[in-house]
Coordinates of C-alpha atoms in Angstrom, one line a residue:
Chain Z
M4 CA 76.3 124.3 86.5
Q5 CA 79.1 125.7 88.6
A6 CA 82.4 123.9 87.9
Q7 CA 84.5 125.5 90.6
I8 CA 85.7 123.4 93.5
Q9 CA 83.6 124.0 96.6
S10 CA 86.4 124.2 99.0
E11 CA 84.3 125.7 101.7
A12 CA 81.9 122.7 101.7
I13 CA 84.0 119.6 102.0
P14 CA 82.1 116.6 100.8
R15 CA 81.3 114.0 103.4
E16 CA 81.9 110.4 102.5
K17 CA 79.8 107.8 104.2
A18 CA 80.2 104.1 104.0
D19 CA 77.2 101.9 104.6
Y20 CA 75.7 98.5 103.9
F21 CA 72.7 98.2 101.6
R22 CA 70.5 95.2 102.0
V23 CA 69.8 93.1 98.9
P24 CA 68.4 89.6 98.7
G25 CA 70.7 87.3 100.6
A26 CA 73.5 89.8 101.1
H27 CA 74.6 93.3 101.8
L28 CA 76.2 95.7 99.3
Y29 CA 79.0 97.9 100.6
T30 CA 78.3 101.4 99.4
V31 CA 80.1 104.7 99.8
S32 CA 78.1 107.9 99.2
H33 CA 79.9 111.2 98.6
R34 CA 77.5 113.7 100.0
V35 CA 77.5 117.3 99.1
P36 CA 75.4 120.2 100.3
D37 CA 72.9 121.4 97.7
P38 CA 73.9 118.9 95.0
L39 CA 73.2 119.5 91.3
A40 CA 73.0 116.0 90.2
R41 CA 73.8 112.4 91.3
V42 CA 76.0 109.8 89.7
L43 CA 75.9 106.1 90.4
L44 CA 79.3 104.6 89.7
I45 CA 79.3 101.0 88.6
G46 CA 82.8 99.6 88.7
P47 CA 84.6 96.9 86.8
F48 CA 84.6 93.2 87.3
A49 CA 85.7 91.6 90.5
S50 CA 89.4 91.0 89.8
E51 CA 89.8 94.5 88.3
R52 CA 88.4 96.1 91.4
H53 CA 91.5 96.8 93.3
F54 CA 93.5 97.9 90.3
S55 CA 91.0 100.6 89.4
Y56 CA 90.0 101.5 92.9
H57 CA 92.0 104.6 93.5
P58 CA 91.3 106.3 90.2
W59 CA 87.6 105.4 90.8
V60 CA 87.6 107.0 94.3
R61 CA 89.5 110.0 92.9
W62 CA 86.8 110.4 90.2
A63 CA 84.1 110.2 92.9
R64 CA 85.9 112.9 94.9
Y65 CA 86.4 115.0 91.8
L66 CA 82.7 115.0 91.1
A67 CA 81.7 115.6 94.7
T68 CA 83.9 118.7 95.0
R69 CA 81.9 120.0 92.0
R70 CA 78.5 119.6 93.7
I71 CA 77.7 116.2 92.2
E72 CA 76.7 113.6 94.7
V73 CA 78.1 110.2 94.1
L74 CA 77.2 106.7 95.1
R75 CA 79.7 103.9 94.5
Y76 CA 79.5 100.3 95.6
D77 CA 81.0 96.8 95.5
Y78 CA 79.3 94.1 93.5
R79 CA 77.5 91.4 95.5
G80 CA 80.1 88.8 96.6
V81 CA 83.1 91.1 95.9
G82 CA 85.3 93.4 98.0
E83 CA 83.5 94.7 101.1
S84 CA 80.0 93.4 100.0
T85 CA 78.9 90.1 101.4
G86 CA 77.7 87.1 99.4
V87 CA 79.6 84.2 97.8
F88 CA 81.2 85.2 94.5
E89 CA 80.8 81.8 92.8
E90 CA 77.0 81.9 93.5
M91 CA 76.6 85.2 91.7
S92 CA 75.6 85.8 88.1
F93 CA 75.3 88.8 85.8
K94 CA 71.6 88.7 86.5
T95 CA 72.4 89.2 90.2
W96 CA 74.7 92.1 89.6
S97 CA 72.1 93.7 87.3
E98 CA 69.6 93.3 90.1
D99 CA 72.1 95.2 92.4
V100 CA 72.1 98.2 90.0
E101 CA 68.3 98.2 89.8
L102 CA 67.9 98.1 93.6
L103 CA 70.4 100.9 94.1
V104 CA 68.7 103.1 91.5
D105 CA 65.4 102.4 93.1
S106 CA 66.8 103.5 96.5
L107 CA 67.9 106.9 95.2
S108 CA 65.4 109.7 95.3
S109 CA 64.2 111.0 92.0
R110 CA 64.7 114.6 93.2
L111 CA 68.0 114.9 91.4
P112 CA 69.0 114.0 87.8
L113 CA 70.8 110.7 87.9
V114 CA 73.7 109.7 85.7
L115 CA 74.6 106.0 85.4
H116 CA 78.3 105.7 84.9
G117 CA 79.9 102.3 84.2
L118 CA 83.5 101.2 83.8
E119 CA 84.3 98.1 81.7
L120 CA 81.9 95.4 82.8
G121 CA 80.1 98.0 84.9
A122 CA 79.4 99.8 81.6
I123 CA 77.3 96.9 80.5
L124 CA 75.4 96.8 83.8
A125 CA 74.8 100.6 83.5
A126 CA 73.7 100.5 79.9
R127 CA 71.3 97.6 80.5
A128 CA 69.7 99.4 83.5
F129 CA 69.6 102.6 81.4
S130 CA 67.9 100.7 78.5
L131 CA 65.2 99.7 81.0
G132 CA 64.5 103.3 81.8
A133 CA 66.8 104.0 84.8
G134 CA 68.8 107.2 85.0
D135 CA 68.7 110.5 83.1
A136 CA 72.1 110.1 81.3
L137 CA 74.5 107.3 80.6
L138 CA 78.3 107.6 80.7
L139 CA 80.4 104.6 79.7
W140 CA 84.2 104.2 80.0
S141 CA 85.7 101.4 78.0
P142 CA 82.6 99.3 77.5
P143 CA 83.1 95.8 76.1
Q144 CA 80.6 94.4 73.5
D145 CA 79.5 91.7 75.9
A146 CA 80.6 90.3 79.3
N147 CA 82.5 87.5 77.6
Q148 CA 84.8 90.0 76.0
A149 CA 85.5 91.5 79.4
L150 CA 86.2 88.1 80.9
R151 CA 88.4 87.1 78.1
A152 CA 90.5 90.2 78.4
I153 CA 90.9 89.6 82.1
L154 CA 91.8 86.0 81.6
R155 CA 94.3 86.8 78.9
R156 CA 96.1 89.4 81.1
W157 CA 96.1 87.1 84.1
A158 CA 97.2 83.9 82.3
G159 CA 100.0 85.9 80.6
L160 CA 101.3 87.1 83.9
E161 CA 101.0 83.7 85.5
Q162 CA 103.2 82.2 82.8
L163 CA 106.0 84.4 83.9
F164 CA 105.9 82.9 87.4
E165 CA 104.8 79.4 86.7
S166 CA 107.1 76.4 86.1
V167 CA 107.0 75.1 82.5
E168 CA 105.0 72.0 83.3
N169 CA 102.3 73.9 85.1
R170 CA 101.9 76.8 82.7
K171 CA 98.5 77.1 81.1
S172 CA 97.5 79.5 78.3
A173 CA 94.3 81.5 78.4
S174 CA 92.8 79.2 75.8
E175 CA 93.4 76.2 78.0
Y176 CA 91.5 77.9 80.8
I177 CA 88.7 78.7 78.4
R178 CA 88.6 75.1 77.4
L179 CA 88.1 74.1 81.0
L180 CA 85.3 76.6 81.4
E181 CA 83.6 75.3 78.3
Q182 CA 84.0 71.7 79.6
G183 CA 82.0 72.7 82.7
T184 CA 85.0 73.1 85.1
S185 CA 85.3 76.2 87.2
I186 CA 88.6 78.0 87.3
E187 CA 90.2 80.4 89.8
V188 CA 91.3 83.7 88.6
Q189 CA 93.0 86.1 91.0
G190 CA 91.2 84.5 93.9
Y191 CA 87.8 84.5 92.3
R192 CA 86.2 81.2 91.2
W193 CA 84.7 81.6 87.8
T194 CA 82.0 79.0 87.2
S195 CA 81.2 77.6 83.8
H196 CA 77.7 79.0 84.3
L197 CA 79.1 82.5 84.7
W198 CA 81.1 81.9 81.5
R199 CA 78.2 80.7 79.5
E200 CA 76.0 83.5 80.7
S201 CA 78.7 86.1 79.7
F202 CA 78.1 85.4 76.0
H203 CA 74.5 86.6 76.3
F204 CA 75.1 89.5 78.6
D205 CA 75.7 92.1 76.0
L206 CA 75.9 95.9 75.7
P207 CA 72.6 97.4 74.5
P208 CA 72.9 99.8 71.6
T209 CA 74.6 103.0 72.7
D210 CA 74.9 104.9 69.5
E211 CA 73.3 108.1 68.6
A212 CA 70.2 106.5 67.2
A213 CA 69.7 104.6 70.5
A214 CA 70.2 107.7 72.5
Q215 CA 67.6 109.5 70.4
Q216 CA 65.3 106.6 71.0
H217 CA 65.8 106.7 74.8
R218 CA 65.5 110.6 74.6
R219 CA 68.3 110.7 77.1
P220 CA 72.0 111.6 76.6
V221 CA 74.7 108.9 76.2
K222 CA 78.5 109.3 76.2
L223 CA 80.9 106.6 75.4
V224 CA 84.7 106.9 76.1
R225 CA 87.1 104.3 74.6
F226 CA 90.7 104.4 75.9
G227 CA 93.8 104.3 73.8
R228 CA 96.6 102.1 75.1
N229 CA 98.4 104.9 76.9
Q230 CA 95.2 106.5 78.2
A231 CA 94.1 103.1 79.6
S232 CA 97.1 102.8 81.9
G233 CA 95.2 105.0 84.3
I234 CA 92.9 102.2 85.2
T235 CA 94.2 99.1 83.5
P236 CA 95.7 96.4 85.6
Y237 CA 99.5 95.7 85.9
L238 CA 100.6 98.9 84.1
H239 CA 102.7 101.0 86.5
R240 CA 100.4 100.1 89.3
D241 CA 102.6 101.6 91.9
E242 CA 102.3 105.1 90.4
I243 CA 99.6 107.7 90.8
K244 CA 97.9 108.0 87.5
D245 CA 97.3 111.3 85.9
I246 CA 93.9 110.9 84.3
D247 CA 92.6 114.4 85.0
W248 CA 91.9 114.8 81.2
L249 CA 89.4 112.0 81.6
Y250 CA 87.8 113.5 84.7
S251 CA 87.5 116.9 83.2
S252 CA 86.1 115.9 79.9
S253 CA 83.6 113.5 81.5
F254 CA 82.6 116.2 84.0
D255 CA 82.2 118.8 81.3
W256 CA 79.8 116.4 79.6
V257 CA 77.9 115.7 82.7
S258 CA 77.6 119.4 83.6
Q259 CA 76.4 120.2 80.1
V260 CA 73.7 117.5 79.8
L261 CA 72.4 117.9 83.3
A262 CA 72.6 121.7 83.6
P263 CA 69.9 122.6 86.1
S264 CA 69.5 126.0 84.5
A265 CA 67.8 124.2 81.6
G266 CA 65.0 123.3 84.0
E267 CA 64.9 119.8 82.8
V268 CA 67.2 117.1 81.5
N269 CA 69.0 118.3 78.4
E270 CA 68.5 116.0 75.5
R271 CA 71.9 116.8 74.1
V272 CA 73.7 113.7 72.8
N273 CA 77.5 113.6 72.4
Chain P
M7 CA 71.5 101.6 104.9
S8 CA 73.4 100.4 107.9
E9 CA 76.9 100.8 109.3
S10 CA 76.9 97.3 110.7
I11 CA 75.6 93.9 109.8
E12 CA 75.7 90.7 111.6
S13 CA 79.4 90.2 111.8
R14 CA 80.9 93.4 110.5
E15 CA 81.0 97.0 111.4
L16 CA 82.3 99.9 109.3
I17 CA 84.6 102.1 111.3
E18 CA 86.1 105.6 110.8
L19 CA 89.2 106.8 112.5
V20 CA 90.3 110.4 112.4
S21 CA 94.1 110.8 111.9
R22 CA 96.3 113.8 111.3
E23 CA 96.1 112.9 107.7
G24 CA 92.3 112.7 107.6
V25 CA 89.7 110.1 107.9
L26 CA 90.7 106.4 107.7
R27 CA 88.0 103.9 106.8
G28 CA 88.0 100.3 107.8
T29 CA 86.0 97.2 108.7
C30 CA 85.8 95.5 112.0
H31 CA 84.9 91.8 112.2
M32 CA 83.6 91.2 115.7
P33 CA 83.6 87.8 117.3
S34 CA 80.3 86.2 117.3
S35 CA 78.8 85.1 120.6
K36 CA 77.7 82.0 118.7
G37 CA 81.2 81.1 117.7
P38 CA 83.2 78.2 119.0
M39 CA 85.1 80.3 121.5
P40 CA 83.8 83.4 123.3
S41 CA 85.7 86.5 122.8
I42 CA 86.6 86.8 126.5
A43 CA 88.7 83.7 126.2
R44 CA 91.0 85.7 123.8
D45 CA 91.7 88.4 126.3
R46 CA 90.5 90.9 123.7
L47 CA 93.5 90.4 121.5
G48 CA 92.8 92.1 118.2
V49 CA 94.3 91.4 114.8
L50 CA 95.1 94.2 112.4
F51 CA 95.6 93.6 108.7
L52 CA 98.0 95.7 106.7
N53 CA 97.8 95.2 103.0
G54 CA 100.3 95.2 100.3
L55 CA 100.1 97.4 97.2
P56 CA 97.9 98.3 95.5
A57 CA 95.2 96.3 97.3
T58 CA 92.5 97.8 99.3
R59 CA 91.7 96.6 102.8
A60 CA 89.9 93.6 101.2
G61 CA 93.2 92.4 100.0
H62 CA 94.0 90.7 96.7
G63 CA 91.0 88.5 95.7
D64 CA 89.4 89.6 99.0
A65 CA 91.7 87.3 100.9
A66 CA 91.9 89.7 103.9
V67 CA 88.1 89.6 104.2
Y68 CA 88.3 85.8 104.3
W69 CA 91.0 85.7 107.0
A70 CA 89.4 88.4 109.1
E71 CA 86.1 86.6 109.1
S72 CA 87.7 83.3 110.1
L73 CA 89.7 84.9 113.0
A74 CA 86.6 86.6 114.2
R75 CA 84.8 83.3 114.3
L76 CA 87.6 82.0 116.5
G77 CA 87.1 84.9 118.9
Y78 CA 89.6 87.5 117.8
P79 CA 88.3 90.9 116.8
A80 CA 89.8 91.6 113.4
F81 CA 90.3 94.9 111.8
R82 CA 91.0 95.8 108.2
V83 CA 91.8 99.5 107.6
D84 CA 92.8 101.4 104.4
L85 CA 95.9 103.4 105.1
P86 CA 95.9 107.0 103.8
G87 CA 96.0 107.2 100.0
Y88 CA 94.4 103.8 99.6
G89 CA 91.0 102.3 99.4
D90 CA 88.3 104.5 100.9
S91 CA 90.6 106.5 103.2
C92 CA 91.6 110.0 102.7
G93 CA 94.2 111.4 100.3
D94 CA 96.5 110.1 97.6
P95 CA 99.3 107.6 98.0
P96 CA 102.6 109.2 98.8
P97 CA 104.8 110.0 95.9
E98 CA 107.2 107.1 95.4
A99 CA 104.8 105.0 97.6
L100 CA 106.9 101.9 97.8
S101 CA 110.1 103.8 98.7
S102 CA 108.2 105.7 101.4
I103 CA 106.8 102.4 102.8
N104 CA 110.3 100.9 102.7
R105 CA 111.6 103.7 104.8
G106 CA 108.8 103.2 107.4
G107 CA 106.6 106.0 106.0
Y108 CA 103.4 104.6 107.5
K109 CA 104.8 103.8 110.9
S110 CA 103.4 106.9 112.8
I111 CA 100.0 106.5 111.2
V112 CA 99.8 102.8 112.2
L113 CA 101.0 103.6 115.7
A114 CA 98.1 106.1 116.1
L115 CA 95.7 103.7 114.5
V116 CA 96.7 101.0 117.0
R117 CA 96.3 103.3 120.0
E118 CA 92.8 104.2 118.7
L119 CA 91.7 100.6 118.1
V120 CA 93.0 99.5 121.5
E121 CA 91.2 102.3 123.3
R122 CA 87.9 102.2 121.3
F123 CA 87.5 98.4 121.3
K124 CA 89.1 97.8 124.7
L125 CA 91.8 95.5 123.3
S126 CA 94.6 94.1 125.4
G127 CA 96.9 94.3 122.4
V128 CA 97.1 93.8 118.7
V129 CA 98.7 91.3 116.3
F130 CA 99.7 92.7 113.0
V131 CA 99.2 90.7 109.8
G132 CA 101.1 92.3 107.0
H133 CA 101.4 91.2 103.5
C134 CA 104.3 92.3 101.3
A135 CA 104.7 96.1 101.7
G136 CA 102.2 95.8 104.6
A137 CA 104.7 93.4 106.3
V138 CA 107.3 96.1 106.1
T139 CA 105.0 98.6 107.8
A140 CA 104.2 96.0 110.4
I141 CA 107.9 95.4 111.2
Y142 CA 108.6 99.1 111.5
T143 CA 105.6 99.7 113.8
A144 CA 106.0 96.6 115.9
A145 CA 109.3 97.7 117.3
S146 CA 107.8 101.0 118.4
T147 CA 104.7 100.0 120.4
R148 CA 104.0 97.9 123.4
E149 CA 100.5 97.3 122.1
C150 CA 101.9 95.0 119.4
R151 CA 101.8 91.4 120.8
G152 CA 102.8 89.5 117.7
L153 CA 103.5 89.6 114.0
V154 CA 102.4 87.6 111.0
L155 CA 104.5 88.5 107.9
I156 CA 103.2 87.2 104.6
D157 CA 105.9 87.3 101.9
P158 CA 107.9 90.0 103.6
Y159 CA 111.1 91.4 102.0
F160 CA 114.1 93.1 103.6
Y161 CA 115.6 94.7 100.5
L162 CA 115.0 97.9 98.6
P163 CA 113.9 97.6 95.0
Q164 CA 116.8 98.2 92.6
Q165 CA 116.5 101.3 90.4
S166 CA 116.7 99.8 87.0
D167 CA 115.4 100.4 83.5
R168 CA 112.0 98.7 83.5
S169 CA 112.1 97.7 79.8
L170 CA 115.7 96.4 80.1
R171 CA 114.6 94.4 83.1
K172 CA 111.7 92.9 81.2
R173 CA 113.8 92.0 78.3
L174 CA 116.3 90.3 80.6
I175 CA 113.5 88.3 82.3
V176 CA 112.2 87.1 78.9
W177 CA 115.8 86.2 77.8
T178 CA 116.5 84.1 80.9
M179 CA 113.2 82.3 80.5
Q180 CA 113.4 81.6 76.8
S181 CA 117.1 81.0 76.1
R182 CA 119.2 78.2 77.4
F183 CA 122.2 80.5 77.7
G184 CA 120.0 83.0 79.5
R185 CA 118.9 80.3 82.1
A186 CA 122.6 79.3 82.6
A187 CA 123.6 82.9 83.1
S188 CA 120.7 83.4 85.5
T189 CA 121.8 80.4 87.6
L190 CA 125.4 81.6 87.6
Y191 CA 124.3 85.1 88.7
R192 CA 122.3 83.7 91.6
F193 CA 125.1 81.4 92.6
L194 CA 127.6 84.3 92.8
K195 CA 125.1 86.4 94.7
M196 CA 124.5 83.6 97.1
T197 CA 128.2 83.1 97.7
R198 CA 128.6 86.7 98.4
L199 CA 125.7 86.6 100.8
R200 CA 127.1 83.7 102.7
L201 CA 130.5 85.3 103.0
N202 CA 129.5 88.8 103.8
G203 CA 125.9 88.8 105.0
L204 CA 123.0 90.7 103.6
E205 CA 124.5 94.1 104.6
S206 CA 127.0 93.6 101.8
F207 CA 124.2 94.2 99.3
K208 CA 123.6 97.7 98.3
N209 CA 119.9 97.1 98.2
A210 CA 119.6 95.6 101.7
N211 CA 117.0 97.6 103.8
L212 CA 119.3 98.1 106.8
P213 CA 116.9 100.3 108.8
L214 CA 114.2 97.7 108.4
L215 CA 116.6 94.9 109.4
A216 CA 117.4 96.9 112.5
R217 CA 113.7 97.3 113.4
W218 CA 113.3 93.6 112.7
K219 CA 116.1 92.6 115.1
E220 CA 114.6 94.8 117.8
A221 CA 111.2 93.3 117.5
A222 CA 112.3 89.7 117.1
S223 CA 114.9 89.8 119.8
S224 CA 112.3 91.0 122.3
G225 CA 110.7 87.5 122.2
M226 CA 107.6 88.7 120.4
P227 CA 105.9 85.7 118.6
I228 CA 106.4 86.1 114.9
L229 CA 105.1 84.0 112.1
I230 CA 106.6 84.3 108.6
L231 CA 104.7 82.8 105.7
K232 CA 106.4 82.7 102.3
A233 CA 105.1 81.6 98.9
A234 CA 107.3 78.8 97.6
P235 CA 108.9 79.5 94.2
R236 CA 106.8 78.2 91.4
R237 CA 109.5 78.3 88.7
N238 CA 112.2 75.6 88.3
T239 CA 111.3 74.1 91.6
D240 CA 113.5 71.1 90.9
T241 CA 116.7 73.0 90.5
P242 CA 119.3 73.2 93.3
S243 CA 119.4 77.0 92.8
Q244 CA 116.0 77.1 94.6
I245 CA 117.7 76.8 98.0
H246 CA 118.8 80.4 97.4
E247 CA 115.2 81.4 97.0
F248 CA 114.7 83.4 100.2
A249 CA 118.1 84.5 101.3
D250 CA 116.9 87.6 103.0
I251 CA 114.4 85.6 105.1
G252 CA 117.1 83.1 106.1
Y253 CA 119.3 86.0 107.0
A254 CA 116.5 87.7 109.0
L255 CA 115.9 84.4 110.9
E256 CA 119.6 84.3 111.9
L257 CA 119.5 87.9 112.9
A258 CA 116.5 87.4 115.1
G259 CA 118.7 85.7 117.7
R260 CA 118.3 82.9 120.2
K261 CA 115.6 84.5 122.3
S262 CA 113.3 85.1 119.4
H263 CA 110.1 83.1 118.8
V264 CA 110.0 83.1 115.1
A265 CA 108.3 80.5 113.0
A266 CA 108.8 80.5 109.3
K267 CA 106.8 78.4 106.8
V268 CA 106.9 78.0 103.1
I269 CA 103.6 77.5 101.4
V270 CA 103.8 75.5 98.3
G271 CA 101.3 76.5 95.6
A272 CA 100.8 80.0 96.9
H273 CA 101.0 83.0 94.6
H274 CA 102.7 86.1 95.9
S275 CA 99.3 87.7 96.3
F276 CA 98.1 84.8 98.5
A277 CA 94.7 85.3 96.8
N278 CA 94.4 81.8 95.4
E279 CA 92.3 79.4 97.4
L280 CA 95.1 77.1 98.4
A281 CA 97.1 80.0 99.8
R282 CA 94.2 81.6 101.5
T283 CA 93.3 78.4 103.3
A284 CA 97.0 77.7 104.2
V285 CA 97.4 81.2 105.6
Q286 CA 94.2 80.9 107.6
Q287 CA 95.2 77.6 109.1
N288 CA 98.7 78.7 109.9
I289 CA 97.6 81.9 111.6
E290 CA 94.9 80.2 113.6
G291 CA 97.4 77.5 114.8
W292 CA 100.1 80.0 115.6
L293 CA 97.6 82.2 117.5
E294 CA 96.5 79.3 119.5
A295 CA 100.0 78.2 120.2
S296 CA 101.3 81.6 121.1
F297 CA 98.4 83.1 123.0
Q298 CA 96.3 80.2 124.3
Q299 CA 97.3 80.9 127.9
G300 CA 96.3 84.5 127.8
M301 CA 98.1 87.6 127.0
N302 CA 100.3 87.6 130.1
A303 CA 101.7 84.2 129.7
P304 CA 104.9 83.8 127.7
A305 CA 104.4 82.4 124.2
P306 CA 105.8 79.0 123.7
A307 CA 108.9 78.7 121.6
L308 CA 108.3 77.7 118.1
K309 CA 110.7 76.0 115.8
K310 CA 111.9 77.5 112.7
T311 CA 110.2 75.3 110.1
G312 CA 111.3 77.2 107.1
P313 CA 114.2 76.4 104.8
A314 CA 117.6 76.7 106.4
C315 CA 118.8 79.1 103.8
T316 CA 116.8 81.2 101.3
T317 CA 117.4 83.9 98.9
N318 CA 116.5 87.5 98.4
P319 CA 113.7 87.7 95.8
E320 CA 115.5 90.7 94.3
V321 CA 118.5 88.5 93.8
L322 CA 116.4 85.8 92.4
L323 CA 115.1 88.0 89.5
P324 CA 117.2 87.2 86.5

């Protein structure tokens, strides 16, 4: 696979709506002439979306300039997609991934790439047979772990601004959810149903043994504290993050496992 | 795949910087008021950082949809370096915005929107840093018919050690002595402000205040929405809360049509449901009051409904 930037062929980005039951997903495809492979980017949970948006877009552009076609999208009920957030479930968002995978032609090798909660969505679709390789950035063990992390960060920040009598800790919000009350986190209403479902929405096995079983390559990247500042909320969010190390190492892996010269999908496992 | 659905259309605008991407919410013919009644007055949303055109918690989507239902074509566009538009944010993005760095881009964007969608003019709705861009641009184009400024600020961030600042905040929150010191600090700042005006502060954004004066004194209808302070709301020091807004209201002059409202329970992001609804209702009411007789009719004068005196958020920080 050629890794040099195709400056003579500028990738074309195209935003569209993709119809799913009861809503439209907002998608952006990064099209390239004569692509070598395709990556479906599955982003983080709703409230993390705008914090990670720019590094995510830059990653899509990084791949596209290296002849990898990219499709990214907003979850149903989030961002530019239509639908009502509080009516959604992890099942709905899994369905979105399946429908998008089905819509992509099988002509090109497909990498499913998920970030945080998106990593669970990607891994679950992969375990059902979708995609030729799986790349996971910072996957939680289950959706509840992702929600708890978001809630802790948000509640911690809220305490700085809130008056003493109105301050609530993350555990108090969790108690409300467990009592059946919905709560609002950064403009999104989390229902107790979503919370309960999150315990059972776990990451399928992604270790080497599982990859051998799927006979398709899997790569998992966990971030250190400093590395995570590239896509983690609230950390120096007004600065441009330098996470080229992450882009280049991930791209190297993609280019190795999906090298077209091999004639078929490489079974190499990192 | 489709570029438009029932009420939304994805748009691309080519600027000198590259392609800008946005979403247009068109008024529905089934809505309560036909679009023709609005004289094709468009509403352009300018987001704060680091939000995409959807805004924090997708609040901008909510507001744009509600305005489109009322008959106003509403546009949300990612500025260069943000969302799906071209490029990276400028180095020192906030400083660049505070100097009016996006003005020329928004001017071009407005011209393009007015021409392409045959609008009679545009109202800017800017949040935080987006409000700063809105003020800079409003003073430079006749296409701008009104301003909605959500949590605007008229100061420049102070260059200080982040970790020291964080330690100071924690100290003033947790220690009795720290709280007293914070109150005294605010009092002294406020006294200085009352005696000498905002210009006496080294962090006052003077070019922005000049553009503000220009826009406001022209009689352009302006609505300011400010989140009420959530901390220590029962202390007298809270009258200092929004000094720069109070000063800006005075600076606007007698001919101005500026309305200011404080929204209790709103977060700065205005993403929470209460704030979202309050913003929607206030903008809708203000649009109706300011433009109900058509674009050529003078907007009715609105009373300043905000606090008589408020404080610079930068001053407020302990």
